[in-house]
GROMACS .gro file of C-alpha atoms in nm:
model
  453
    1MET     CA    1   7.153  -7.084  -3.804
    2SER     CA    2   7.525  -7.015  -3.614
    3ALA     CA    3   7.734  -7.262  -3.457
    4ASP     CA    4   7.632  -7.158  -3.100
    5GLY     CA    5   7.216  -7.189  -3.222
    6VAL     CA    6   7.229  -6.852  -3.201
    7PRO     CA    7   7.038  -6.743  -3.562
    8ARG     CA    8   7.171  -6.538  -3.781
    9HIS     CA    9   7.002  -6.181  -3.889
   10SER     CA   10   7.077  -5.957  -4.184
   11VAL     CA   11   7.149  -5.587  -4.114
   12GLU     CA   12   6.817  -5.451  -4.205
   13VAL     CA   13   6.626  -5.697  -4.012
   14LEU     CA   14   6.812  -5.602  -3.733
   15THR     CA   15   6.800  -5.168  -3.793
   16PHE     CA   16   6.400  -5.211  -3.863
   17ARG     CA   17   6.362  -5.438  -3.519
   18SER     CA   18   6.492  -5.172  -3.327
   19VAL     CA   19   6.317  -4.892  -3.536
   20LYS     CA   20   5.992  -5.066  -3.440
   21ARG     CA   21   6.118  -5.130  -3.056
   22ALA     CA   22   6.211  -4.762  -3.003
   23ARG     CA   23   5.898  -4.691  -3.137
   24ASP     CA   24   5.698  -4.889  -2.928
   25ILE     CA   25   5.898  -4.755  -2.635
   26PHE     CA   26   5.823  -4.373  -2.694
   27LEU     CA   27   5.529  -4.344  -2.912
   28THR     CA   28   5.288  -4.574  -2.631
   29PRO     CA   29   5.011  -4.381  -2.474
   30THR     CA   30   5.046  -4.385  -2.175
   31GLY     CA   31   4.764  -4.199  -2.063
   32PRO     CA   32   4.478  -3.950  -2.155
   33ALA     CA   33   4.582  -3.621  -2.405
   34VAL     CA   34   4.619  -3.301  -2.268
   35ASP     CA   35   4.308  -3.064  -2.370
   36PRO     CA   36   4.492  -2.741  -2.532
   37HIS     CA   37   4.485  -2.495  -2.347
   38GLU     CA   38   4.288  -2.223  -2.584
   39PRO     CA   39   4.336  -1.888  -2.399
   40GLY     CA   40   4.660  -1.912  -2.352
   41ARG     CA   41   4.730  -2.030  -2.710
   42ALA     CA   42   4.524  -1.704  -2.808
   43ALA     CA   43   4.715  -1.475  -2.622
   44LYS     CA   44   5.039  -1.634  -2.738
   45VAL     CA   45   4.855  -1.572  -3.132
   46ALA     CA   46   4.730  -1.266  -3.052
   47CYS     CA   47   5.096  -1.115  -2.914
   48LYS     CA   48   5.313  -1.265  -3.227
   49ARG     CA   49   5.088  -1.089  -3.481
   50ARG     CA   50   5.097  -0.748  -3.268
   51SER     CA   51   5.493  -0.778  -3.310
   52GLU     CA   52   5.513  -0.863  -3.614
   53TYR     CA   53   5.218  -0.696  -3.772
   54SER     CA   54   5.145  -0.373  -3.590
   55ALA     CA   55   5.297  -0.144  -3.878
   56VAL     CA   56   5.035  -0.213  -4.125
   57MET     CA   57   4.702  -0.374  -3.928
   58ASP     CA   58   4.525  -0.003  -3.851
   59LEU     CA   59   4.591   0.031  -4.243
   60PRO     CA   60   4.183   0.081  -4.392
   61VAL     CA   61   4.092  -0.088  -4.681
   62TYR     CA   62   4.023   0.147  -4.976
   63GLY     CA   63   3.933   0.143  -5.324
   64LYS     CA   64   3.600  -0.039  -5.298
   65LYS     CA   65   3.240   0.132  -5.382
   66SER     CA   66   3.068  -0.040  -5.103
   67ASP     CA   67   3.317   0.101  -4.801
   68VAL     CA   68   3.285   0.505  -5.037
   69ALA     CA   69   2.907   0.410  -5.017
   70GLU     CA   70   2.826   0.376  -4.663
   71GLY     CA   71   3.058   0.650  -4.536
   72SER     CA   72   2.860   0.887  -4.785
   73SER     CA   73   2.533   0.797  -4.574
   74GLY     CA   74   2.664   0.796  -4.276
   75ALA     CA   75   2.673   0.444  -4.156
   76SER     CA   76   2.841   0.460  -3.832
   77LYS     CA   77   3.131   0.214  -3.892
   78PRO     CA   78   3.479   0.368  -3.746
   79LEU     CA   79   3.731   0.368  -3.974
   80ALA     CA   80   4.091   0.352  -3.868
   81ILE     CA   81   4.282   0.604  -4.065
   82ALA     CA   82   4.701   0.531  -4.086
   83GLY     CA   83   4.881   0.842  -4.213
   84PRO     CA   84   5.205   1.057  -4.160
   85GLY     CA   85   5.237   1.319  -3.833
   86PRO     CA   86   5.219   1.265  -3.470
   87ALA     CA   87   4.889   1.116  -3.506
   88LYS     CA   88   4.969   0.765  -3.639
   89SER     CA   89   4.628   0.636  -3.625
   90LYS     CA   90   4.266   0.824  -3.567
   91LEU     CA   91   3.965   0.694  -3.530
   92VAL     CA   92   3.735   0.882  -3.706
   93GLN     CA   93   3.376   0.814  -3.697
   94GLY     CA   94   3.106   0.801  -3.975
   95GLY     CA   95   2.828   1.067  -4.018
   96ALA     CA   96   2.800   1.387  -4.140
   97ALA     CA   97   3.161   1.510  -3.962
   98ALA     CA   98   3.342   1.192  -4.081
   99ALA     CA   99   3.671   1.240  -4.336
  100PRO     CA  100   3.568   1.164  -4.733
  101SER     CA  101   3.637   0.849  -4.807
  102SER     CA  102   3.916   1.059  -5.111
  103THR     CA  103   4.123   1.236  -4.789
  104ALA     CA  104   4.157   0.923  -4.667
  105LEU     CA  105   4.321   0.732  -4.937
  106ALA     CA  106   4.520   1.114  -4.989
  107LEU     CA  107   4.697   1.020  -4.649
  108VAL     CA  108   4.747   0.636  -4.741
  109LYS     CA  109   4.902   0.734  -5.036
  110GLN     CA  110   5.110   0.954  -4.881
  111ALA     CA  111   5.274   0.705  -4.672
  112ALA     CA  112   5.292   0.434  -4.914
  113ALA     CA  113   5.552   0.727  -5.053
  114ASP     CA  114   5.737   0.862  -4.752
  115ARG     CA  115   5.745   0.450  -4.714
  116ALA     CA  116   5.858   0.395  -5.168
  117LEU     CA  117   6.104   0.729  -5.058
  118ALA     CA  118   6.280   0.532  -4.714
  119VAL     CA  119   6.347   0.147  -4.929
  120LYS     CA  120   6.471   0.413  -5.143
  121ALA     CA  121   6.857   0.348  -5.261
  122PRO     CA  122   7.094   0.569  -5.222
  123THR     CA  123   7.310   0.771  -5.466
  124MET     CA  124   7.620   0.926  -5.541
  125PRO     CA  125   7.625   1.317  -5.481
  126LYS     CA  126   7.718   1.538  -5.766
  127PRO     CA  127   8.099   1.654  -5.718
  128LYS     CA  128   8.157   2.015  -5.710
  129PHE     CA  129   8.364   2.047  -5.994
  130HIS     CA  130   8.739   2.131  -5.890
  131PRO     CA  131   9.027   2.368  -6.209
  132GLN     CA  132   9.227   2.098  -6.270
  133TRP     CA  133   9.677   2.162  -6.106
  134LYS     CA  134   9.975   2.203  -6.298
  135LEU     CA  135  10.315   2.211  -6.203
  136MET     CA  136  10.395   2.556  -6.119
  137ARG     CA  137  10.764   2.579  -6.046
  138VAL     CA  138  11.116   2.303  -5.928
  139ILE     CA  139  11.344   2.360  -5.634
  140ALA     CA  140  11.667   2.217  -5.616
  141GLY     CA  141  11.931   2.235  -5.395
  142HIS     CA  142  11.910   1.857  -5.222
  143LEU     CA  143  12.131   1.651  -5.216
  144GLY     CA  144  11.983   1.384  -5.134
  145TRP     CA  145  11.612   1.256  -5.122
  146VAL     CA  146  11.387   1.489  -4.998
  147ARG     CA  147  11.133   1.324  -4.749
  148CYS     CA  148  10.940   1.558  -4.504
  149VAL     CA  149  10.838   1.909  -4.566
  150THR     CA  150  10.621   2.198  -4.363
  151VAL     CA  151  10.480   2.512  -4.453
  152ASP     CA  152  10.523   2.786  -4.123
  153PRO     CA  153  10.201   2.934  -4.000
  154SER     CA  154  10.269   3.259  -4.122
  155ASN     CA  155  10.258   3.127  -4.464
  156GLN     CA  156  10.575   3.341  -4.582
  157TRP     CA  157  10.853   3.046  -4.545
  158PHE     CA  158  10.878   2.624  -4.595
  159VAL     CA  159  11.132   2.359  -4.488
  160THR     CA  160  11.171   2.035  -4.573
  161GLY     CA  161  11.455   1.787  -4.450
  162SER     CA  162  11.693   1.525  -4.653
  163ALA     CA  163  11.862   1.223  -4.745
  164ASP     CA  164  12.120   1.497  -4.729
  165ARG     CA  165  12.121   1.543  -4.344
  166THR     CA  166  11.994   1.881  -4.413
  167ILE     CA  167  11.709   2.115  -4.331
  168LYS     CA  168  11.616   2.372  -4.520
  169ILE     CA  169  11.407   2.689  -4.492
  170TRP     CA  170  11.294   2.818  -4.829
  171ASP     CA  171  11.112   3.139  -4.943
  172LEU     CA  172  10.739   3.030  -5.001
  173ALA     CA  173  10.691   3.320  -5.293
  174SER     CA  174  11.023   3.319  -5.443
  175GLY     CA  175  11.166   2.958  -5.392
  176THR     CA  176  11.477   3.078  -5.270
  177LEU     CA  177  11.693   2.908  -5.030
  178LYS     CA  178  11.713   3.148  -4.713
  179LEU     CA  179  11.874   2.902  -4.475
  180THR     CA  180  12.061   2.543  -4.391
  181LEU     CA  181  12.019   2.390  -4.053
  182THR     CA  182  12.305   2.059  -4.043
  183GLY     CA  183  12.321   1.901  -3.712
  184HIS     CA  184  12.178   1.488  -3.802
  185ILE     CA  185  12.408   1.268  -3.858
  186SER     CA  186  12.139   1.015  -4.066
  187THR     CA  187  11.865   1.120  -4.294
  188VAL     CA  188  11.650   1.396  -4.174
  189ARG     CA  189  11.211   1.208  -4.181
  190GLY     CA  190  11.036   1.474  -4.066
  191VAL     CA  191  11.027   1.842  -3.951
  192ALA     CA  192  10.672   2.031  -3.742
  193VAL     CA  193  10.728   2.452  -3.676
  194SER     CA  194  10.537   2.548  -3.384
  195PRO     CA  195  10.252   2.788  -3.437
  196ARG     CA  196  10.296   2.987  -3.110
  197HIS     CA  197  10.663   2.938  -3.001
  198PRO     CA  198  10.976   3.035  -3.243
  199TYR     CA  199  11.040   2.699  -3.206
  200LEU     CA  200  11.079   2.398  -3.554
  201PHE     CA  201  11.135   2.046  -3.388
  202SER     CA  202  11.323   1.816  -3.646
  203VAL     CA  203  11.342   1.361  -3.633
  204GLY     CA  204  11.593   1.141  -3.827
  205GLU     CA  205  11.662   0.822  -3.876
  206ASP     CA  206  11.965   0.868  -3.602
  207LYS     CA  207  11.721   0.781  -3.329
  208GLN     CA  208  11.702   1.228  -3.252
  209VAL     CA  209  11.456   1.463  -3.160
  210LYS     CA  210  11.590   1.789  -3.196
  211ASN     CA  211  11.396   2.104  -3.131
  212TRP     CA  212  11.560   2.454  -3.245
  213ASP     CA  213  11.560   2.821  -3.209
  214LEU     CA  214  11.456   2.974  -3.522
  215GLU     CA  215  11.582   3.340  -3.362
  216THR     CA  216  11.911   3.183  -3.323
  217ASN     CA  217  11.915   2.899  -3.596
  218LYS     CA  218  12.104   2.663  -3.304
  219VAL     CA  219  11.937   2.350  -3.130
  220ILE     CA  220  11.775   2.420  -2.796
  221ARG     CA  221  11.671   2.095  -2.742
  222HIS     CA  222  11.729   1.688  -2.769
  223TYR     CA  223  11.453   1.491  -2.640
  224HIS     CA  224  11.604   1.092  -2.559
  225GLY     CA  225  11.458   0.792  -2.538
  226HIS     CA  226  11.327   0.662  -2.932
  227LEU     CA  227  11.544   0.333  -2.934
  228SER     CA  228  11.536   0.323  -3.320
  229ALA     CA  229  11.499   0.541  -3.627
  230VAL     CA  230  11.221   0.823  -3.561
  231HIS     CA  231  10.969   0.864  -3.872
  232THR     CA  232  10.741   1.075  -3.822
  233VAL     CA  233  10.701   1.405  -3.572
  234ALA     CA  234  10.375   1.574  -3.487
  235ILE     CA  235  10.241   1.949  -3.300
  236HIS     CA  236   9.939   1.942  -3.065
  237PRO     CA  237   9.772   2.224  -3.160
  238THR     CA  238   9.705   2.380  -2.871
  239LEU     CA  239   9.905   2.174  -2.576
  240ASP     CA  240  10.293   2.231  -2.549
  241VAL     CA  241  10.377   1.799  -2.581
  242LEU     CA  242  10.517   1.681  -2.886
  243MET     CA  243  10.390   1.361  -3.037
  244THR     CA  244  10.687   1.167  -3.185
  245GLY     CA  245  10.746   0.811  -3.414
  246GLY     CA  246  10.936   0.519  -3.584
  247ARG     CA  247  11.092   0.189  -3.570
  248ASP     CA  248  11.055   0.114  -3.220
  249ALA     CA  249  10.677   0.106  -3.274
  250THR     CA  250  10.555   0.328  -3.042
  251VAL     CA  251  10.407   0.726  -3.043
  252ARG     CA  252  10.623   0.936  -2.714
  253VAL     CA  253  10.497   1.188  -2.568
  254TRP     CA  254  10.756   1.533  -2.485
  255ASP     CA  255  10.705   1.802  -2.232
  256MET     CA  256  10.849   2.069  -2.435
  257ARG     CA  257  10.957   2.258  -2.169
  258THR     CA  258  11.110   2.006  -1.940
  259LYS     CA  259  11.259   1.763  -2.184
  260SER     CA  260  11.044   1.497  -2.012
  261GLN     CA  261  10.905   1.235  -2.176
  262VAL     CA  262  10.483   1.212  -2.069
  263HIS     CA  263  10.344   0.870  -2.227
  264CYS     CA  264  10.539   0.687  -2.453
  265LEU     CA  265  10.229   0.475  -2.596
  266GLY     CA  266  10.296   0.114  -2.717
  267GLY     CA  267  10.028  -0.085  -2.866
  268HIS     CA  268  10.155  -0.127  -3.272
  269THR     CA  269  10.350  -0.395  -3.341
  270ASN     CA  270  10.590  -0.240  -3.703
  271THR     CA  271  10.730   0.133  -3.721
  272VAL     CA  272  10.513   0.409  -3.727
  273ALA     CA  273  10.468   0.584  -4.004
  274SER     CA  274  10.250   0.893  -3.937
  275ILE     CA  275  10.096   1.093  -3.662
  276LEU     CA  276   9.757   1.309  -3.665
  277THR     CA  277   9.683   1.560  -3.375
  278ARG     CA  278   9.316   1.765  -3.279
  279LYS     CA  279   9.223   1.961  -3.033
  280THR     CA  280   8.966   1.710  -2.931
  281ASP     CA  281   8.963   1.360  -2.844
  282PRO     CA  282   9.130   1.123  -2.980
  283GLN     CA  283   9.433   1.435  -2.951
  284VAL     CA  284   9.649   1.219  -3.100
  285ILE     CA  285   9.606   0.914  -3.396
  286SER     CA  286   9.870   0.742  -3.544
  287GLY     CA  287   9.905   0.425  -3.853
  288SER     CA  288  10.131   0.243  -3.864
  289HIS     CA  289  10.241  -0.068  -4.097
  290ASP     CA  290  10.112  -0.350  -3.886
  291SER     CA  291   9.861  -0.186  -4.121
  292THR     CA  292   9.585  -0.091  -3.856
  293ILE     CA  293   9.508   0.305  -3.739
  294ARG     CA  294   9.490   0.391  -3.299
  295LEU     CA  295   9.328   0.682  -3.149
  296TRP     CA  296   9.480   0.761  -2.811
  297ASP     CA  297   9.362   0.891  -2.518
  298LEU     CA  298   9.615   1.157  -2.421
  299ALA     CA  299   9.508   1.180  -2.034
  300ALA     CA  300   9.511   0.825  -1.971
  301GLY     CA  301   9.832   0.751  -2.211
  302ARG     CA  302   9.621   0.450  -2.335
  303SER     CA  303   9.474   0.277  -2.662
  304MET     CA  304   9.051   0.443  -2.762
  305CYS     CA  305   9.047   0.221  -3.025
  306THR     CA  306   9.172  -0.017  -3.320
  307LEU     CA  307   9.075   0.054  -3.647
  308THR     CA  308   9.229  -0.274  -3.834
  309ASN     CA  309   9.049  -0.191  -4.177
  310HIS     CA  310   9.353  -0.184  -4.380
  311LYS     CA  311   9.550  -0.525  -4.516
  312LYS     CA  312   9.875  -0.323  -4.575
  313SER     CA  313  10.063  -0.116  -4.489
  314VAL     CA  314   9.934   0.328  -4.322
  315ARG     CA  315  10.199   0.558  -4.471
  316ALA     CA  316   9.965   0.860  -4.376
  317LEU     CA  317   9.738   1.077  -4.249
  318VAL     CA  318   9.602   1.413  -4.245
  319ALA     CA  319   9.294   1.565  -4.175
  320HIS     CA  320   8.990   1.796  -4.367
  321PRO     CA  321   9.089   2.115  -4.190
  322ASN     CA  322   8.670   2.239  -4.134
  323GLU     CA  323   8.540   1.927  -4.070
  324ASN     CA  324   8.601   1.572  -3.781
  325THR     CA  325   8.721   1.333  -4.059
  326PHE     CA  326   9.024   1.183  -4.116
  327THR     CA  327   9.141   0.963  -4.386
  328SER     CA  328   9.408   0.727  -4.421
  329ALA     CA  329   9.639   0.578  -4.717
  330SER     CA  330   9.761   0.261  -4.769
  331PRO     CA  331   9.831   0.056  -5.105
  332ASP     CA  332   9.511  -0.148  -5.100
  333ASN     CA  333   9.260   0.169  -5.050
  334ILE     CA  334   9.148   0.513  -4.956
  335LYS     CA  335   8.955   0.532  -4.655
  336GLN     CA  336   8.738   0.824  -4.516
  337TRP     CA  337   8.636   0.796  -4.122
  338TYR     CA  338   8.454   1.063  -3.910
  339LEU     CA  339   8.538   1.114  -3.540
  340PRO     CA  340   8.478   1.108  -3.293
  341GLU     CA  341   8.385   0.731  -3.252
  342ALA     CA  342   8.554   0.640  -3.600
  343LYS     CA  343   8.324   0.570  -3.784
  344PHE     CA  344   8.411   0.443  -4.151
  345ILE     CA  345   8.242   0.677  -4.448
  346GLN     CA  346   8.360   0.491  -4.778
  347ASN     CA  347   8.687   0.386  -4.986
  348LEU     CA  348   8.899   0.562  -5.274
  349THR     CA  349   9.005   0.345  -5.476
  350GLY     CA  350   9.146   0.402  -5.872
  351HIS     CA  351   9.515   0.475  -5.635
  352SER     CA  352   9.670   0.205  -5.683
  353ALA     CA  353  10.075   0.184  -5.586
  354VAL     CA  354  10.244   0.241  -5.251
  355VAL     CA  355  10.042   0.585  -5.135
  356ASN     CA  356  10.374   0.788  -4.864
  357ALA     CA  357  10.156   1.156  -4.836
  358MET     CA  358   9.893   1.263  -4.865
  359ALA     CA  359   9.705   1.659  -4.792
  360CYS     CA  360   9.394   1.831  -4.788
  361ASN     CA  361   9.246   2.177  -4.795
  362SER     CA  362   8.952   2.395  -4.734
  363ASP     CA  363   8.799   2.316  -5.040
  364GLY     CA  364   8.789   1.975  -5.007
  365VAL     CA  365   9.056   1.933  -5.227
  366LEU     CA  366   9.207   1.602  -5.142
  367VAL     CA  367   9.576   1.468  -5.255
  368SER     CA  368   9.705   1.143  -5.247
  369GLY     CA  369  10.130   1.072  -5.419
  370ALA     CA  370  10.301   0.766  -5.458
  371ASP     CA  371  10.613   0.580  -5.530
  372ASN     CA  372  10.599   0.539  -5.848
  373GLY     CA  373  10.523   1.002  -5.851
  374SER     CA  374  10.115   0.972  -5.985
  375LEU     CA  375   9.903   1.188  -5.810
  376SER     CA  376   9.501   1.174  -5.711
  377PHE     CA  377   9.341   1.507  -5.690
  378TRP     CA  378   8.992   1.414  -5.505
  379ASP     CA  379   8.706   1.570  -5.404
  380HIS     CA  380   8.705   1.450  -5.023
  381ARG     CA  381   8.276   1.526  -5.038
  382THR     CA  382   8.190   1.218  -5.291
  383GLY     CA  383   8.522   1.015  -5.319
  384TYR     CA  384   8.614   1.133  -5.643
  385ARG     CA  385   8.854   1.166  -5.834
  386PHE     CA  386   8.885   1.423  -6.088
  387GLN     CA  387   9.256   1.484  -6.192
  388GLN     CA  388   9.566   1.215  -6.221
  389GLN     CA  389   9.875   1.270  -6.298
  390GLU     CA  390  10.256   1.221  -6.354
  391THR     CA  391  10.532   1.386  -6.181
  392ILE     CA  392  10.824   1.500  -6.410
  393VAL     CA  393  11.179   1.413  -6.357
  394GLN     CA  394  11.431   1.629  -6.324
  395PRO     CA  395  11.748   1.648  -6.652
  396GLY     CA  396  11.940   1.348  -6.555
  397SER     CA  397  11.714   1.123  -6.278
  398LEU     CA  398  11.656   0.798  -6.357
  399ASP     CA  399  11.254   0.700  -6.435
  400SER     CA  400  11.286   0.510  -6.105
  401GLU     CA  401  11.347   0.856  -5.916
  402ALA     CA  402  11.003   0.945  -5.930
  403GLY     CA  403  10.911   0.895  -5.606
  404ILE     CA  404  10.696   1.160  -5.376
  405PHE     CA  405  10.744   1.088  -5.019
  406ALA     CA  406  10.571   1.395  -4.870
  407MET     CA  407  10.322   1.741  -4.937
  408THR     CA  408  10.113   1.985  -4.760
  409PHE     CA  409   9.945   2.218  -4.858
  410ASP     CA  410  10.015   2.576  -4.776
  411ARG     CA  411   9.795   2.803  -4.543
  412SER     CA  412   9.607   2.957  -4.786
  413GLY     CA  413   9.559   2.571  -4.998
  414SER     CA  414   9.665   2.816  -5.349
  415ARG     CA  415   9.928   2.592  -5.307
  416LEU     CA  416  10.069   2.225  -5.297
  417ILE     CA  417  10.346   2.136  -5.201
  418THR     CA  418  10.572   1.841  -5.274
  419THR     CA  419  10.916   1.669  -5.209
  420GLU     CA  420  11.043   1.370  -5.441
  421ALA     CA  421  11.324   1.084  -5.479
  422ASP     CA  422  11.458   1.324  -5.760
  423LYS     CA  423  11.583   1.597  -5.486
  424THR     CA  424  11.356   1.820  -5.591
  425ILE     CA  425  11.073   2.024  -5.440
  426LYS     CA  426  10.781   2.079  -5.693
  427VAL     CA  427  10.523   2.317  -5.648
  428TRP     CA  428  10.173   2.287  -5.779
  429LYS     CA  429   9.865   2.575  -5.872
  430GLU     CA  430   9.504   2.560  -5.989
  431ASP     CA  431   9.544   2.589  -6.346
  432PRO     CA  432   9.330   2.989  -6.395
  433GLU     CA  433   9.217   2.881  -6.799
  434SER     CA  434   9.026   2.532  -6.651
  435THR     CA  435   8.658   2.553  -6.607
  436GLU     CA  436   8.362   2.350  -6.612
  437MET     CA  437   8.352   2.347  -7.007
  438THR     CA  438   8.706   2.264  -7.068
  439HIS     CA  439   8.751   1.969  -6.759
  440PRO     CA  440   8.328   1.866  -6.710
  441VAL     CA  441   8.292   1.634  -6.439
  442ASN     CA  442   8.261   1.325  -6.536
  443TRP     CA  443   7.985   1.220  -6.347
  444LYS     CA  444   7.687   0.919  -6.362
  445PRO     CA  445   7.444   0.913  -6.075
  446HIS     CA  446   7.415   0.518  -5.955
  447MET     CA  447   7.354   0.381  -5.653
  448ILE     CA  448   7.623   0.339  -5.392
  449LYS     CA  449   7.786   0.050  -5.355
  450LYS     CA  450   7.996   0.075  -5.067
  451ALA     CA  451   8.255  -0.192  -4.938
  452ARG     CA  452   8.099  -0.243  -4.604
  453PHE     CA  453   8.499  -0.229  -4.436
   0.00000   0.00000   0.00000
């Protein structure tokens, strides 16, 4: 008893009383119970049964001798047979015209086999055999890192740009120097040859985009607008427009002839490292150091889609010559995508380095080159790596100069040209002595365990 005359109780007693009071309030019957509506309840159960078990409700019960005897004796008991084909449920009346029970059993077994095939885990298809690649020629001539390369559409010569601020044109068959172009005041980071005009385009860290006339070997146009170093250049395959990207995190679209800027495609938050152009939408694809890939609507001048699957800088993009697919490279993974939806296909794991460049030919050979001098050769369709190669630095260079900056196949796909940090250009070809006996495909069929993104 408290000082003011109010009795004290424990917490348990007070809690019990509160629970009892709540029970009395809410559970006390206040009127007669409502009878359930049986037709409504039956309709509800029938709807649920049909929505959940409609695929198996009408399957026949087979395997019982009594059922077989009834079917053979001509009883008029209907059988519902679910089998493949347009008629999923066919009512067969018993009697002389009834289908034999063995036929029903065969149909049910076939349906079960089809369902089993549908849920069977996919397996990786066997990779196609590709010969091994070997070093064919080493070309020296630049005085700095060789940062970019492209091949002439006629497949007679190729162009390289270097940190020595020069652009050199080489004969593809012999590897001899044909021409040296000077004009940039900083590293040349990208070159592109027009397939429809006698033009060569070059971009560099001096913010300049130059248009060279290969008939006079002189600069005929400048494209002004970039606010910082320009790292990549690409020419549209059908239109007379030029795409450049650089450290100002933009992709700028230029009219070749008028030198005017058609679009400034903004959206990236870091350096644009690579640009891919196509005939059909998306006509421009860009990869950036902000770890995203953007697909652009060239007519509207805005982004159609942004891919955020990569976790690190996207430094290289390459398209398959004959398929609507492209591949993106990042230090975390190499990923393949299907266009135009940009649907993820698969990861190519194993090249653990900063991948700077990629190339793909029509035979399905995908090559990736990294800053530590490693080369990986992949089967494009299956993602199987059939060869790993380390580049060899030229005598007098440091081992740390074994970096690959750019690569491309020639127009036939039989020669691979790489530009490297030891100031050399290397040409690779298929080894004619490589066969399926000397270099068998180390393929083991297994379940595909693809990442979700």
